[in-house]
């Protein structure tokens, strides 16, 4: 029997740990494991390679993905879906493990539902915005990187009596901002799903300074739209063009916000954009363990022919949920979590 594995969408610490765990479990059941290069593109273009014991050795702590990744969407290519199915059949594959976020697993869901495709999923994204699972792997590492940055920014902010704006990733949701902001003791946290106005954010900073604090740390998600009391909302993007899944490229809201804060409060303000450093490097121990458990579960789903399912974390247990449930809607930050963050505003 032969199983393919692909990693799609933005890379994420822990991908290699999943690949290793899937392969190790399937090898013990005498399955051949085939690496699909660069996400769905590898199945469209027939880019496959053997993943034997030697190929998956030593990759547990490695960041990125040994398989490469892409944002290729076969549904957006002429004959793309037919090419995926053809590559699968021609290479005698019996199963596919798709490791990805909303986009990659959205394709897996459609292929399973519309074409009876033998696929199982693993929830990956630093954004932590997939439903059906408490946490995606990669998120813990991103939060760790951001928290470390916020700690460092504290000491320089304090020395110069400055406001420091930290822009973190999170295309549609503010999970990274909220968790790293709480962990790092941010004074204001701005996220897409609970859009506090620029005016209110400035009031919190002024209130804090009136209490005798001469510096402030503001964490903002890239997907936060500058929101004003007038009702105006301004999304800041790098370019208007969208990718194959319809996403714009965010980036720049931190800079726009810093200008607003400096102008409205008179406090000297600087901005740090953490960008892809949040996705790079070695996964935290927690992500390595989670990724490993997900990989074993995905392999078990393959062995049980449980197609259309995704490994998930609920509480402390690894379970499986349907790909449909996981991709139907994004998991946003619930109000209760944002309340924890807001308790420390100002
Ligand atoms: O979805 C994960 C993510 O890291 C988002 O937080 C971010 O907006 C996006 O990917 C960046 O994508 P790219 O690597 O294409 O710049």
Coordinates of C-alpha atoms and ligand atoms in Angstrom, one line a residue:
X1 CA 0.0 0.0 0.0
X2 CA 1.2 3.5 -0.7
X3 CA 0.3 6.8 1.0
X4 CA 1.2 10.3 -0.3
X5 CA 1.9 13.3 2.1
X6 CA 1.7 16.9 1.1
X7 CA 2.2 20.2 2.9
X8 CA 0.3 23.2 1.6
X9 CA -0.2 26.9 2.2
X10 CA 2.2 28.9 4.4
X11 CA 4.9 26.9 6.1
X12 CA 4.8 26.4 9.8
X13 CA 7.1 25.0 12.5
X14 CA 6.2 21.3 13.1
X15 CA 5.5 20.2 9.5
X16 CA 8.5 18.0 9.5
X17 CA 7.5 16.5 12.8
X18 CA 4.2 15.5 11.3
X19 CA 5.8 14.0 8.2
X20 CA 8.1 12.0 10.4
X21 CA 5.3 10.6 12.6
X22 CA 3.1 9.7 9.7
X23 CA 5.9 8.0 7.9
X24 CA 7.2 6.1 10.9
X25 CA 3.8 4.7 11.8
X26 CA 3.0 3.7 8.2
X27 CA 6.4 2.2 7.6
X28 CA 5.8 -0.1 10.6
X29 CA 2.7 -1.3 8.8
X30 CA 4.7 -1.9 5.6
X31 CA 3.2 1.0 3.7
X32 CA 5.4 2.9 1.2
X33 CA 5.3 6.7 1.9
X34 CA 5.5 9.1 -1.0
X35 CA 6.3 12.8 -0.5
X36 CA 4.3 15.1 -2.8
X37 CA 6.3 18.2 -3.6
X38 CA 5.0 21.8 -3.0
X39 CA 1.4 21.1 -1.9
X40 CA -1.3 20.5 -4.4
X41 CA 1.1 21.6 -7.2
X42 CA 2.9 18.3 -6.7
X43 CA -0.2 16.3 -7.5
X44 CA -1.1 18.6 -10.4
X45 CA 2.4 18.4 -11.9
X46 CA 3.3 14.9 -10.8
X47 CA 6.2 15.9 -8.5
X48 CA 6.6 12.9 -6.2
X49 CA 9.5 11.4 -4.3
X50 CA 10.1 8.4 -2.0
X51 CA 10.0 9.1 1.8
X52 CA 11.8 6.1 3.2
X53 CA 13.2 5.8 6.8
X54 CA 16.4 7.6 5.8
X55 CA 14.5 10.6 4.4
X56 CA 12.5 11.2 7.5
X57 CA 15.4 10.7 9.9
X58 CA 16.6 13.7 11.8
X59 CA 13.8 16.1 10.8
X60 CA 11.9 16.3 14.0
X61 CA 13.3 19.7 15.1
X62 CA 13.7 21.2 11.7
X63 CA 11.6 24.2 10.7
X64 CA 9.9 24.6 7.3
X65 CA 8.9 21.5 5.3
X66 CA 11.2 19.0 3.6
X67 CA 8.5 18.7 0.9
X68 CA 8.2 22.3 0.0
X69 CA 4.9 24.1 -0.1
X70 CA 2.8 26.3 -2.3
X71 CA -0.6 28.1 -2.4
X72 CA -1.6 26.2 -5.6
X73 CA -5.3 25.7 -5.8
X74 CA -6.2 22.9 -8.3
X75 CA -9.8 24.2 -8.5
X76 CA -8.4 27.4 -10.0
X77 CA -6.4 25.7 -12.7
X78 CA -7.7 24.4 -16.1
X79 CA -7.9 20.6 -15.6
X80 CA -6.3 20.9 -12.2
X81 CA -8.5 18.5 -10.4
X82 CA -8.3 15.9 -13.2
X83 CA -4.5 16.2 -13.0
X84 CA -4.6 15.6 -9.2
X85 CA -6.7 12.5 -9.6
X86 CA -4.6 11.2 -12.5
X87 CA -1.3 11.6 -10.6
X88 CA -2.9 9.8 -7.7
X89 CA -4.0 6.8 -9.8
X90 CA -0.9 6.6 -12.0
X91 CA 1.3 6.4 -9.0
X92 CA -0.8 3.7 -7.3
X93 CA -1.5 5.8 -4.3
X94 CA -4.0 4.4 -1.9
X95 CA -4.3 7.5 0.4
X96 CA -3.2 11.0 0.9
X97 CA -2.3 12.9 4.1
X98 CA -2.9 16.6 3.5
X99 CA -1.2 18.9 6.1
X100 CA -2.6 22.4 5.8
X101 CA -4.8 25.2 6.9
X102 CA -8.2 26.4 5.7
X103 CA -7.2 26.5 2.0
X104 CA -5.3 23.2 1.7
X105 CA -7.9 21.4 3.7
X106 CA -10.7 23.2 1.9
X107 CA -9.4 21.5 -1.3
X108 CA -9.2 18.2 0.5
X109 CA -12.8 18.5 1.7
X110 CA -14.1 19.2 -1.8
X111 CA -12.1 16.4 -3.3
X112 CA -13.4 14.0 -0.7
X113 CA -17.0 15.1 -1.0
X114 CA -17.2 15.5 -4.8
X115 CA -14.7 12.9 -6.0
X116 CA -14.6 10.3 -3.2
X117 CA -10.9 11.1 -2.8
X118 CA -9.1 9.1 -0.1
X119 CA -7.7 11.9 2.0
X120 CA -7.2 12.6 5.7
X121 CA -6.1 16.0 7.1
X122 CA -3.8 17.5 9.7
X123 CA -4.5 21.0 11.1
X124 CA -1.6 23.3 10.4
X125 CA -1.4 27.1 10.7
X126 CA 0.3 29.6 13.0
X127 CA -3.0 31.5 12.9
X128 CA -4.8 28.8 15.0
X129 CA -8.0 29.6 13.1
X130 CA -9.2 26.1 12.1
X131 CA -12.4 24.8 13.6
X132 CA -12.9 21.4 15.3
X133 CA -9.6 21.5 17.1
X134 CA -8.5 23.5 20.1
X135 CA -5.0 24.2 18.7
X136 CA -3.3 23.8 15.4
X137 CA 0.5 23.0 15.4
X138 CA 2.8 25.9 14.7
X139 CA 0.7 28.4 16.8
X140 CA 2.7 27.8 20.0
X141 CA 6.0 28.5 18.3
X142 CA 4.6 31.7 16.7
X143 CA 3.3 32.9 20.1
X144 CA 6.7 32.1 21.7
X145 CA 8.5 34.2 19.0
X146 CA 6.1 37.1 19.5
X147 CA 6.3 37.0 23.3
X148 CA 10.0 37.0 23.2
X149 CA 9.9 40.0 20.9
X150 CA 7.4 41.8 23.2
X151 CA 9.7 41.2 26.2
X152 CA 12.7 42.7 24.3
X153 CA 10.6 45.7 23.1
X154 CA 9.6 46.4 26.7
X155 CA 13.2 47.2 27.8
X156 CA 13.9 49.5 24.9
X157 CA 10.4 51.2 25.1
X158 CA 11.0 51.8 28.9
X159 CA 14.4 53.3 28.3
X160 CA 13.2 55.8 25.7
X161 CA 9.7 56.5 27.0
X162 CA 8.2 55.3 23.7
X163 CA 5.1 53.6 22.5
X164 CA 6.1 50.4 20.6
X165 CA 3.6 49.0 18.1
X166 CA 4.2 45.3 17.3
X167 CA 2.5 43.9 14.2
X168 CA 2.0 40.2 14.3
X169 CA 0.5 37.7 11.8
X170 CA -3.1 36.6 11.8
X171 CA -4.9 37.1 8.5
X172 CA -8.5 36.8 9.7
X173 CA -8.2 36.2 13.5
X174 CA -6.2 37.6 16.4
X175 CA -5.1 34.4 18.2
X176 CA -1.4 35.2 17.9
X177 CA -1.9 38.8 19.0
X178 CA -4.1 37.9 22.0
X179 CA -2.0 35.1 23.3
X180 CA 1.4 36.8 22.9
X181 CA -0.1 40.1 24.1
X182 CA -1.3 38.5 27.3
X183 CA 1.9 36.5 27.7
X184 CA 4.0 39.6 27.1
X185 CA 1.9 42.1 29.1
X186 CA 0.8 44.3 26.2
X187 CA -1.1 47.5 27.1
X188 CA -3.4 47.4 24.1
X189 CA -4.2 44.5 21.7
X190 CA -6.0 45.1 18.4
X191 CA -7.5 42.2 16.5
X192 CA -9.8 41.8 13.5
X193 CA -12.7 40.1 15.3
X194 CA -13.1 42.7 18.1
X195 CA -12.3 46.0 16.4
X196 CA -11.5 48.6 19.2
X197 CA -11.3 52.0 17.6
X198 CA -8.1 54.0 17.1
X199 CA -9.5 56.7 19.4
X200 CA -10.2 54.2 22.2
X201 CA -6.7 52.7 21.8
X202 CA -5.2 56.1 22.1
X203 CA -7.3 56.8 25.2
X204 CA -6.0 53.6 26.8
X205 CA -2.4 54.7 26.1
X206 CA -3.0 58.3 27.5
X207 CA -4.7 56.8 30.6
X208 CA -1.7 54.6 31.2
X209 CA 0.7 57.6 30.8
X210 CA -1.5 59.6 33.2
X211 CA -0.9 56.8 35.8
X212 CA 2.8 57.5 35.6
X213 CA 3.8 54.9 33.0
X214 CA 6.0 56.5 30.3
X215 CA 5.9 53.7 27.7
X216 CA 3.4 51.4 26.2
X217 CA 3.3 48.3 24.1
X218 CA 0.6 47.9 21.5
X219 CA 0.2 44.5 19.7
X220 CA -1.8 44.6 16.5
X221 CA -2.8 41.7 14.1
X222 CA -2.0 42.3 10.5
X223 CA -5.7 41.7 9.7
X224 CA -7.0 44.5 12.0
X225 CA -8.7 47.2 10.0
X226 CA -8.1 50.7 11.4
X227 CA -11.4 51.5 12.9
X228 CA -12.7 55.0 13.8
X229 CA -15.5 56.3 15.9
X230 CA -17.0 57.8 12.8
X231 CA -17.6 54.2 11.6
X232 CA -14.9 54.4 9.0
X233 CA -12.8 51.2 8.6
X234 CA -9.5 51.1 6.7
X235 CA -7.8 47.7 5.9
X236 CA -4.1 48.0 5.2
X237 CA -2.7 45.7 2.6
X238 CA 0.5 45.5 0.6
X239 CA -1.2 45.0 -2.7
X240 CA -4.7 44.7 -3.9
X241 CA -4.1 41.4 -5.9
X242 CA -5.3 38.2 -4.3
X243 CA -3.8 34.7 -4.3
X244 CA -5.3 31.5 -5.7
X245 CA -7.5 31.3 -2.6
X246 CA -8.7 34.9 -2.8
X247 CA -6.5 36.3 0.0
X248 CA -4.9 39.7 -0.1
X249 CA -1.4 40.2 1.3
X250 CA -1.6 42.0 4.6
X251 CA 1.2 44.1 6.1
X252 CA 1.6 47.7 7.1
X253 CA -1.2 48.2 9.6
X254 CA 1.4 48.6 12.4
X255 CA 3.0 51.5 10.6
X256 CA -0.3 53.2 9.9
X257 CA -1.3 52.7 13.5
X258 CA 2.0 54.1 14.9
X259 CA 1.4 57.3 12.9
X260 CA -2.1 57.7 14.2
X261 CA -0.9 57.1 17.8
X262 CA 2.0 59.6 17.6
X263 CA -0.3 62.2 16.0
X264 CA -3.1 61.8 18.4
X265 CA -1.2 61.3 21.7
X266 CA 2.0 63.2 21.0
X267 CA 4.0 60.2 22.3
X268 CA 7.0 59.1 20.3
X269 CA 6.1 55.9 18.6
X270 CA 8.0 53.1 16.8
X271 CA 6.9 50.0 15.0
X272 CA 8.2 46.5 14.7
X273 CA 6.8 44.1 12.1
X274 CA 7.6 40.5 13.1
X275 CA 6.5 39.0 9.7
X276 CA 7.8 35.6 8.6
X277 CA 10.2 35.3 11.5
X278 CA 7.1 34.0 13.3
X279 CA 6.9 31.0 11.0
X280 CA 10.6 30.3 10.7
X281 CA 12.9 28.1 12.7
X282 CA 12.6 25.2 15.1
X283 CA 9.2 24.3 16.7
X284 CA 8.8 24.6 20.4
X285 CA 8.6 21.3 22.4
X286 CA 4.9 21.7 22.7
X287 CA 4.5 22.0 18.9
X288 CA 6.8 19.0 18.3
X289 CA 4.7 16.9 20.6
X290 CA 1.4 18.1 19.2
X291 CA 2.7 17.6 15.6
X292 CA 3.9 14.1 16.5
X293 CA 0.5 13.1 18.0
X294 CA -1.3 14.5 14.9
X295 CA 1.0 12.6 12.6
X296 CA 0.4 9.3 14.4
X297 CA -3.4 10.0 14.4
X298 CA -3.4 10.8 10.7
X299 CA -1.6 7.6 9.9
X300 CA -4.1 5.6 12.0
X301 CA -6.9 7.3 10.1
X302 CA -5.3 6.1 6.9
X303 CA -4.9 2.5 8.3
X304 CA -8.6 2.6 9.2
X305 CA -9.7 4.0 5.8
X306 CA -11.3 6.9 7.7
X307 CA -11.4 9.2 4.7
X308 CA -12.5 12.8 5.0
X309 CA -11.4 13.0 8.6
X310 CA -8.9 15.3 10.3
X311 CA -6.8 14.8 13.4
X312 CA -7.8 17.3 16.1
X313 CA -7.0 18.2 19.7
X314 CA -9.9 18.5 22.1
X315 CA -8.9 19.2 25.6
X316 CA -5.9 16.9 26.0
X317 CA -7.1 14.2 23.7
X318 CA -6.3 13.6 20.1
X319 CA -9.6 12.8 18.3
X320 CA -10.8 13.1 14.7
X321 CA -13.4 15.4 13.2
X322 CA -14.8 15.7 9.6
X323 CA -12.8 17.9 7.2
X324 CA -16.1 19.6 6.5
X325 CA -16.5 20.6 10.2
X326 CA -12.9 21.8 10.3
X327 CA -13.2 24.0 7.2
X328 CA -16.8 25.2 7.3
X329 CA -16.0 28.3 9.2
X330 CA -12.9 30.0 10.8
X331 CA -12.4 29.7 14.6
X332 CA -12.3 33.3 15.8
X333 CA -11.1 34.6 19.2
X334 CA -14.1 34.3 21.5
X335 CA -15.1 37.4 23.5
X336 CA -14.1 35.7 26.8
X337 CA -10.5 35.4 25.6
X338 CA -10.5 39.0 24.5
X339 CA -11.8 40.0 27.9
X340 CA -8.7 38.5 29.5
X341 CA -6.5 40.6 27.3
X342 CA -8.6 43.8 27.9
X343 CA -8.3 43.4 31.7
X344 CA -4.7 44.7 31.3
X345 CA -5.4 47.5 28.8
X346 CA -4.3 51.0 29.8
Ligands
LIG1 O1 -2.0 31.8 7.1 C1 -0.7 31.9 7.7 C2 0.0 33.2 7.4 O2 1.2 33.1 8.0 C3 -0.9 34.4 7.7 O3 -0.8 34.7 9.1 C4 -0.2 35.4 6.8 O4 -1.1 36.5 6.5 C5 0.1 34.7 5.6 O5 0.2 33.3 6.0 C6 1.4 35.1 4.9 O6 1.5 34.4 3.8 P1 2.8 34.5 2.8 O7 3.8 33.5 3.4 O8 2.3 34.1 1.5 O9 3.4 35.9 2.9

